[in-house]
C-alpha positions as MATLAB code, in Angstrom:
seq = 'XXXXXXXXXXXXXXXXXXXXXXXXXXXXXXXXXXXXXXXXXXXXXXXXXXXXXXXXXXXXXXXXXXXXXXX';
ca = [
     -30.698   25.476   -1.769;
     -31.932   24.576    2.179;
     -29.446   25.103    4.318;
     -28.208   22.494    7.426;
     -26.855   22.648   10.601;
     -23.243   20.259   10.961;
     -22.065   19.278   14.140;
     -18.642   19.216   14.944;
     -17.002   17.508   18.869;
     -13.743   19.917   18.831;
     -11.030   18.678   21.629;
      -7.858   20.216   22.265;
      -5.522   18.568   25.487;
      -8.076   18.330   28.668;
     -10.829   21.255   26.812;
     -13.752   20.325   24.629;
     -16.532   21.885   23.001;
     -19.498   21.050   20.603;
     -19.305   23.553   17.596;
     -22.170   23.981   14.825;
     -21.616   25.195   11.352;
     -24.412   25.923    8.882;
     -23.664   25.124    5.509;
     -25.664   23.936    2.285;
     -27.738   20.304    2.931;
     -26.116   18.736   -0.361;
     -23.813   15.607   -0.679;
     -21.473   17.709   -1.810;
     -21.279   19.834    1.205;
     -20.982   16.442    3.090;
     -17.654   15.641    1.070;
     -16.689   19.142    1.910;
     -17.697   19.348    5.512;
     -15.465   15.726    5.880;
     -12.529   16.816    4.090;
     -12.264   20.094    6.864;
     -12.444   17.779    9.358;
      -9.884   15.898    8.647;
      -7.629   18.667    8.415;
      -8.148   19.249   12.102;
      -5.096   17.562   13.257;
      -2.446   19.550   11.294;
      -4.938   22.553   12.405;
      -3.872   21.618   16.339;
      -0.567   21.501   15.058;
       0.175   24.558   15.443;
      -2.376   25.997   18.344;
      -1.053   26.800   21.671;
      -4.455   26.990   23.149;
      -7.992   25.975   22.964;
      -9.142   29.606   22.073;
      -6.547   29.571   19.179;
      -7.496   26.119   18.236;
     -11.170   27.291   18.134;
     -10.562   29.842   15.817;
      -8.577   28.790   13.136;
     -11.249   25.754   13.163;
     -13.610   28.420   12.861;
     -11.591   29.253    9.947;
     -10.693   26.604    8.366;
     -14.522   25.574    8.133;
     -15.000   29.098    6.734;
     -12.759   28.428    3.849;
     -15.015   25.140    2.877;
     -17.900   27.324    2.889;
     -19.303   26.407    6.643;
     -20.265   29.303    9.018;
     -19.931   28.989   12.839;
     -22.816   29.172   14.615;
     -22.904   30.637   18.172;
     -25.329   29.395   20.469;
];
C-alpha cells in the first residue's frame, strides 16, 4: 500500500513545532491518524516540557501505526 506523509502543528505553553509522520495513504489511516490527535491533550497532561511532550507524541503516533519523520 503507498505510503503518505501527515502533518501534525504540535504546541506546548509558548514552544511549537511542525512534526511529520509517515503512515499508510488509506481512509482508514485517516480515522487513525485523527483519533491520535485527539488524544493530544490528555498527552500534555502529564508533560513537564516541550521535549517530553514531543516524545510521548512521538509515541503515541507510534502506537497508531505513524512513524516520526525527522527533517
Amino acid at each position: 500500500m503507498a505510503e503518505k506523509a501527515y502533518n501534525l502543528n504540535l504546541k506546548f505553553d509558548c514552544w511549537s513545532s511542525q512534526c511529520w509522520f509517515l503512515g499508510e495513504d488509506s481512509p482508514e489511516a485517516e480515522a487513525r491518524f485523527k483519533a491520535a490527535r485527539e488524544k493530544i491533550p490528555g498527552v500534555a497532561e502529564y508533560c513537564r516540557n516541550p521535549l517530553q511532550f514531543s516524545a510521548r507524541v512521538a509515541e503515541l503516533f507510534k502506537s497508531f501505526g505513524f512513524d516520526r519523520v525527522h527533517k
